[in-house]
Every structure is written in C-alpha cells, then in structure tokens.
Amino acid sequence: MINAVLLDLAGVIYDGERAVPGASDAVARLRAAGLPIRFVSNTTRSSKPTILARLAKLRLSVEGNELFTPAEAACDWLREHGRAAHLLVHPDLVSEFQDLPADGGMAVVVGDAGDAFDYPALNAAFRKLVDGAELLALAPNRSFKDADGKLSLDAGAFVAALEFASQRQAIVLGKPAPGFFHSALATVPCTAAEAVMVGDDAETDVAGALSAGLGQALLVRTGKYREGDEARFAPSPTATVGDIVAAVEWILARRSGAT
C-alpha cells in the first residue's frame, strides 16, 4: 500500500532552470489522488525560499512545510546541541544559518560550497575539526548534473577529505541519513513502509530510502542518472522508470491495486 510520496527535486522535478517535461501535471495527479507529498532535496547551493520561488516559476505550488532541506536539518541539530557553526557552504546558503548559538561548542557545516572550496577555506575547517569541532555534512553526494549537462564534483569528496585529514566521522544530515527521510514522513499520517521515494540518485535517494525503511523507491532515468546506476548500489530500486510521469503512473497503478 502506498500512502505517501517523497520526491527529489533536481533531476526529478527540474533539470537546471527547466521543469522536467510533465512534472507539474504529474505532481498534480498525485495531489488529486489524495496522496501526501513531501519534497526532500539535497540541494545545498540554494536557500529554501529560493527553491520555493523556483518551483513556483515552474507552476508547482509547494508549501514551506512540504519541503525538507539539509540546511534546515543542520540548523535544528545546531540548536538542539547548542553548537555554533563554522560554515563551509555556498554563499547563497549562508542566509539559512541565522539565530544560531554563538558560543559553546563548534560544528563545521559542509555543503556544496562551489568555488569557495579553496585551500584556505578547507584548511580553516580542518583546524576547527582538530580543535574538537563536530563535522556536519549537509549531503555526501558524489556528483551532480551541472548547467552544461555534465556531471560535476559534489560536496561528498570534500567531506571525505576532511574526514581523512581530521580523523573525524561526519554526521550526515541530508539524504541518505535515515533521520532525514523520517523527519519528512513524521509530518504525514503513514508509516515508512507505506511510503515511496522517487529520485535520480541510486545511492542517496533510492538505496538511502530503502535502507531507512521506506517500502519502495523508484529510480528515474533523468537528471544525473547514468546507464547501469540501478545495479551499482544496494538495496537496488524497486523499479527503474523513465521519468516523473512514468513514476506517477507506477505509483497510482499500485495504489489502486492494479497489477
């Protein structure tokens, strides 16, 4: 039984500045069927208001409480643990980290900093870590589909470098951390086993969701997908489909009991 849907954004709903063909209507079909939707994104170059504005331009009306981001999860963690933040993030994301503890312990927060990933910035973060700071990874993704249509290096490699140098293990706050999926599902009336995840990343979206206890996870052949991704990580996808339109068809067919 499917009683809730978690959707990735980049590569599933939009590709760069353009909507994936049929995405808006596909999401509307899920809403019309009465299925709760939560959008779970590992995007760490844009603030939550920026993401919501982008979705609105693509004819997708998404409420703030339907969108879950790693930056939001990081702020919750910092407040809960009373830690000040040393940020190694994209300049466009800095605005998310407001009204946080200013003293006490320290945590290094790493996102996709883009051109800000230079030696001075990485070394400053490293020095905080060897002085005892926690290491928070907004997302450990290996790559993302860049504006030129090719894959580019994502934040995961820089997180791994800081882990290696500091001998500290990162606390992952976005996908594939089970808590990230569970926090989204905590706002809908269903169990994890009754939810389905749709994503273009076989590792963080699909294997992550299934490892977190979601009943099903679909891999779409859009965004960063490359041939053979469905066999590269375990658990493997429940199904691999062409795009968000095909994913919604798959979901609605099984929700209605069709075979």
Tab-separated table of C-alpha atoms in Angstrom:
chain	number	residue	atom	x	y	z
A	1	MET	CA	0.000	0.000	0.000
A	2	ILE	CA	1.247	3.483	-0.840
A	3	ASN	CA	0.060	6.323	1.415
A	4	ALA	CA	2.741	8.982	0.897
A	5	VAL	CA	5.267	10.052	-1.743
A	6	LEU	CA	8.692	11.585	-1.220
A	7	LEU	CA	10.078	13.386	-4.278
A	8	ASP	CA	13.582	14.547	-5.028
A	9	LEU	CA	13.808	17.873	-6.864
A	10	ALA	CA	16.917	18.340	-9.029
A	11	GLY	CA	16.862	15.768	-11.809
A	12	VAL	CA	13.313	14.658	-10.999
A	13	ILE	CA	11.122	17.780	-10.942
A	14	TYR	CA	13.504	20.174	-12.669
A	15	ASP	CA	16.717	19.955	-14.641
A	16	GLY	CA	18.670	23.176	-14.305
A	17	GLU	CA	16.218	26.033	-14.807
A	18	ARG	CA	13.677	23.958	-16.705
A	19	ALA	CA	10.983	21.639	-15.453
A	20	VAL	CA	11.259	18.002	-16.451
A	21	PRO	CA	8.536	17.588	-19.118
A	22	GLY	CA	5.231	16.697	-17.495
A	23	ALA	CA	6.481	17.210	-13.948
A	24	SER	CA	3.885	19.793	-12.909
A	25	ASP	CA	0.971	17.708	-14.161
A	26	ALA	CA	2.434	14.554	-12.610
A	27	VAL	CA	2.614	16.188	-9.178
A	28	ALA	CA	-0.936	17.494	-9.650
A	29	ARG	CA	-2.112	13.917	-10.308
A	30	LEU	CA	-0.634	12.769	-7.002
A	31	ARG	CA	-2.362	15.603	-5.178
A	32	ALA	CA	-5.662	14.853	-6.912
A	33	ALA	CA	-5.353	11.242	-5.771
A	34	GLY	CA	-5.112	12.456	-2.174
A	35	LEU	CA	-1.535	11.323	-1.676
A	36	PRO	CA	0.539	13.437	0.726
A	37	ILE	CA	3.744	14.653	-0.956
A	38	ARG	CA	6.956	15.754	0.662
A	39	PHE	CA	9.863	17.154	-1.317
A	40	VAL	CA	13.243	16.025	0.033
A	41	SER	CA	16.180	17.757	-1.605
A	42	ASN	CA	19.931	17.520	-1.075
A	43	THR	CA	20.412	20.815	-2.883
A	44	THR	CA	22.818	22.927	-0.826
A	45	ARG	CA	23.538	25.828	-3.181
A	46	SER	CA	20.136	27.481	-2.745
A	47	SER	CA	18.168	28.632	0.266
A	48	LYS	CA	14.723	27.259	0.983
A	49	PRO	CA	12.945	30.472	-0.152
A	50	THR	CA	14.934	30.361	-3.407
A	51	ILE	CA	13.925	26.752	-4.022
A	52	LEU	CA	10.261	27.531	-3.338
A	53	ALA	CA	10.419	30.503	-5.729
A	54	ARG	CA	11.958	28.322	-8.434
A	55	LEU	CA	9.189	25.756	-8.019
A	56	ALA	CA	6.546	28.488	-8.263
A	57	LYS	CA	8.045	29.655	-11.572
A	58	LEU	CA	7.694	26.082	-12.820
A	59	ARG	CA	3.960	26.100	-11.957
A	60	LEU	CA	4.461	23.986	-8.845
A	61	SER	CA	2.823	25.349	-5.722
A	62	VAL	CA	4.728	23.897	-2.772
A	63	GLU	CA	4.207	24.948	0.836
A	64	GLY	CA	7.224	25.536	3.040
A	65	ASN	CA	6.250	22.669	5.329
A	66	GLU	CA	6.272	20.276	2.361
A	67	LEU	CA	9.934	20.941	1.533
A	68	PHE	CA	12.770	19.441	3.573
A	69	THR	CA	16.361	20.563	3.117
A	70	PRO	CA	19.665	19.587	4.749
A	71	ALA	CA	20.335	23.185	5.805
A	72	GLU	CA	17.109	23.190	7.806
A	73	ALA	CA	18.106	19.881	9.404
A	74	ALA	CA	21.535	21.300	10.248
A	75	CYS	CA	20.040	24.354	11.973
A	76	ASP	CA	17.807	22.075	14.043
A	77	TRP	CA	20.847	19.981	15.017
A	78	LEU	CA	22.920	23.031	15.958
A	79	ARG	CA	20.163	24.445	18.156
A	80	GLU	CA	19.476	21.087	19.790
A	81	HIS	CA	23.157	20.540	20.613
A	82	GLY	CA	23.980	24.163	21.426
A	83	ARG	CA	26.755	24.383	18.827
A	84	ALA	CA	27.984	27.426	16.949
A	85	ALA	CA	28.502	26.953	13.201
A	86	HIS	CA	31.668	27.306	11.181
A	87	LEU	CA	30.261	27.408	7.658
A	88	LEU	CA	31.859	25.884	4.579
A	89	VAL	CA	28.860	26.354	2.305
A	90	HIS	CA	27.843	28.201	-0.841
A	91	PRO	CA	27.429	31.965	-0.311
A	92	ASP	CA	23.768	31.684	-1.360
A	93	LEU	CA	23.123	29.327	1.566
A	94	VAL	CA	24.601	31.442	4.357
A	95	SER	CA	21.264	33.194	4.956
A	96	GLU	CA	19.776	29.904	6.199
A	97	PHE	CA	22.049	29.908	9.243
A	98	GLN	CA	20.577	32.692	11.329
A	99	ASP	CA	19.817	32.976	15.062
A	100	LEU	CA	22.081	30.081	15.994
A	101	PRO	CA	24.134	29.592	19.157
A	102	ALA	CA	27.128	31.937	19.144
A	103	ASP	CA	29.168	30.324	21.905
A	104	GLY	CA	29.743	26.934	23.416
A	105	GLY	CA	30.989	24.100	21.213
A	106	MET	CA	31.628	24.376	17.481
A	107	ALA	CA	30.466	22.390	14.458
A	108	VAL	CA	31.859	22.651	10.924
A	109	VAL	CA	28.975	22.627	8.438
A	110	VAL	CA	29.904	21.473	4.931
A	111	GLY	CA	27.672	21.846	1.895
A	112	ASP	CA	28.335	22.281	-1.813
A	113	ALA	CA	30.434	25.417	-1.487
A	114	GLY	CA	31.287	25.588	-5.192
A	115	ASP	CA	34.211	27.954	-5.833
A	116	ALA	CA	34.504	28.547	-2.087
A	117	PHE	CA	36.149	25.111	-1.811
A	118	ASP	CA	39.668	26.516	-1.848
A	119	TYR	CA	42.672	25.596	0.300
A	120	PRO	CA	42.319	28.408	2.855
A	121	ALA	CA	38.641	27.565	3.448
A	122	LEU	CA	39.265	23.815	3.708
A	123	ASN	CA	42.254	24.326	5.977
A	124	ALA	CA	40.292	26.656	8.248
A	125	ALA	CA	37.610	23.969	8.568
A	126	PHE	CA	40.271	21.328	9.202
A	127	ARG	CA	41.770	23.382	12.029
A	128	LYS	CA	38.357	23.724	13.679
A	129	LEU	CA	37.949	19.946	13.491
A	130	VAL	CA	41.320	19.132	15.057
A	131	ASP	CA	40.420	21.593	17.810
A	132	GLY	CA	37.379	19.437	18.613
A	133	ALA	CA	34.552	20.696	16.392
A	134	GLU	CA	31.939	18.258	15.111
A	135	LEU	CA	31.730	17.698	11.346
A	136	LEU	CA	28.251	18.102	9.831
A	137	ALA	CA	27.756	17.086	6.195
A	138	LEU	CA	24.657	18.594	4.639
A	139	ALA	CA	24.869	15.921	1.935
A	140	PRO	CA	27.506	13.355	0.908
A	141	ASN	CA	26.628	13.263	-2.802
A	142	ARG	CA	29.437	12.251	-5.149
A	143	SER	CA	28.305	14.314	-8.134
A	144	PHE	CA	25.547	16.492	-9.553
A	145	LYS	CA	24.381	17.346	-13.046
A	146	ASP	CA	25.804	20.786	-13.820
A	147	ALA	CA	24.415	23.561	-16.028
A	148	ASP	CA	26.384	22.248	-19.025
A	149	GLY	CA	24.647	18.877	-18.784
A	150	LYS	CA	27.739	17.063	-17.495
A	151	LEU	CA	28.454	15.642	-14.054
A	152	SER	CA	30.445	17.825	-11.657
A	153	LEU	CA	32.113	17.074	-8.344
A	154	ASP	CA	29.753	17.438	-5.396
A	155	ALA	CA	30.407	18.032	-1.710
A	156	GLY	CA	30.930	14.372	-0.786
A	157	ALA	CA	34.552	14.371	-1.909
A	158	PHE	CA	35.355	17.386	0.268
A	159	VAL	CA	33.582	15.831	3.249
A	160	ALA	CA	35.685	12.690	2.744
A	161	ALA	CA	38.873	14.777	2.576
A	162	LEU	CA	38.058	16.500	5.882
A	163	GLU	CA	37.175	13.158	7.474
A	164	PHE	CA	40.501	11.692	6.355
A	165	ALA	CA	42.597	14.640	7.483
A	166	SER	CA	40.882	15.213	10.838
A	167	GLN	CA	40.129	11.560	11.636
A	168	ARG	CA	36.574	12.588	12.499
A	169	GLN	CA	33.406	10.974	11.160
A	170	ALA	CA	30.872	13.297	9.583
A	171	ILE	CA	27.301	13.420	10.816
A	172	VAL	CA	25.215	13.317	7.629
A	173	LEU	CA	22.024	15.357	7.836
A	174	GLY	CA	20.543	15.096	4.316
A	175	LYS	CA	19.907	12.003	2.227
A	176	PRO	CA	20.808	9.146	2.732
A	177	ALA	CA	20.596	9.698	6.508
A	178	PRO	CA	17.554	7.769	7.795
A	179	GLY	CA	16.588	10.662	10.037
A	180	PHE	CA	16.133	12.958	7.044
A	181	PHE	CA	13.567	10.656	5.449
A	182	HIS	CA	11.897	10.038	8.802
A	183	SER	CA	11.575	13.753	9.567
A	184	ALA	CA	9.667	14.246	6.319
A	185	LEU	CA	7.437	11.250	6.970
A	186	ALA	CA	6.741	12.404	10.529
A	187	THR	CA	4.518	15.117	9.018
A	188	VAL	CA	2.217	12.688	7.176
A	189	PRO	CA	-0.122	10.040	8.572
A	190	CYS	CA	1.626	6.884	7.406
A	191	THR	CA	4.434	4.526	8.299
A	192	ALA	CA	7.728	4.395	6.405
A	193	ALA	CA	6.685	1.063	4.907
A	194	GLU	CA	3.709	2.796	3.263
A	195	ALA	CA	5.846	5.459	1.563
A	196	VAL	CA	7.601	5.547	-1.793
A	197	MET	CA	10.640	7.636	-2.728
A	198	VAL	CA	11.324	8.911	-6.262
A	199	GLY	CA	14.837	10.072	-7.142
A	200	ASP	CA	17.547	10.217	-9.790
A	201	ASP	CA	20.413	9.192	-7.465
A	202	ALA	CA	20.549	5.433	-6.959
A	203	GLU	CA	22.733	5.803	-3.884
A	204	THR	CA	21.416	8.682	-1.778
A	205	ASP	CA	17.784	8.752	-2.974
A	206	VAL	CA	16.948	5.119	-3.633
A	207	ALA	CA	19.284	2.937	-1.572
A	208	GLY	CA	19.118	5.532	1.188
A	209	ALA	CA	15.314	5.466	1.303
A	210	LEU	CA	15.099	1.681	1.286
A	211	SER	CA	17.765	1.396	3.985
A	212	ALA	CA	15.734	3.886	6.031
A	213	GLY	CA	12.754	1.521	5.923
A	214	LEU	CA	10.646	3.025	3.134
A	215	GLY	CA	8.554	0.397	1.441
A	216	GLN	CA	9.502	1.269	-2.131
A	217	ALA	CA	11.873	3.537	-4.064
A	218	LEU	CA	11.844	4.390	-7.763
A	219	LEU	CA	14.863	5.465	-9.807
A	220	VAL	CA	14.155	7.787	-12.753
A	221	ARG	CA	16.295	7.933	-15.881
A	222	THR	CA	16.525	11.728	-15.810
A	223	GLY	CA	18.901	14.148	-14.090
A	224	LYS	CA	22.192	12.553	-13.046
A	225	TYR	CA	21.089	9.018	-13.931
A	226	ARG	CA	23.620	7.042	-15.986
A	227	GLU	CA	23.065	3.665	-17.627
A	228	GLY	CA	23.575	0.873	-15.113
A	229	ASP	CA	23.069	3.012	-11.988
A	230	GLU	CA	20.276	0.697	-10.841
A	231	ALA	CA	22.823	-2.122	-10.340
A	232	ARG	CA	25.574	-0.080	-8.642
A	233	PHE	CA	24.178	0.251	-5.132
A	234	ALA	CA	22.259	-1.876	-2.666
A	235	PRO	CA	19.416	-2.028	-1.935
A	236	SER	CA	18.523	-1.773	-5.602
A	237	PRO	CA	15.494	0.211	-6.819
A	238	THR	CA	12.034	-1.273	-6.545
A	239	ALA	CA	11.704	-0.201	-10.184
A	240	THR	CA	13.546	1.979	-12.688
A	241	VAL	CA	11.284	4.186	-14.794
A	242	GLY	CA	11.711	6.800	-17.493
A	243	ASP	CA	10.800	9.966	-15.608
A	244	ILE	CA	8.484	11.525	-13.043
A	245	VAL	CA	5.490	10.999	-15.316
A	246	ALA	CA	6.193	7.265	-15.504
A	247	ALA	CA	6.869	7.167	-11.771
A	248	VAL	CA	3.460	8.670	-11.004
A	249	GLU	CA	1.796	6.171	-13.336
A	250	TRP	CA	3.574	3.367	-11.460
A	251	ILE	CA	2.537	4.747	-8.062
A	252	LEU	CA	-1.116	5.324	-8.940
A	253	ALA	CA	-1.453	1.898	-10.558
A	254	ARG	CA	-0.231	0.145	-7.446
A	255	ARG	CA	-2.100	2.375	-5.080
A	256	SER	CA	-5.339	1.438	-6.783
A	257	GLY	CA	-4.477	-2.245	-6.590
A	258	ALA	CA	-3.871	-2.707	-10.322
A	259	THR	CA	-1.173	-5.074	-11.440
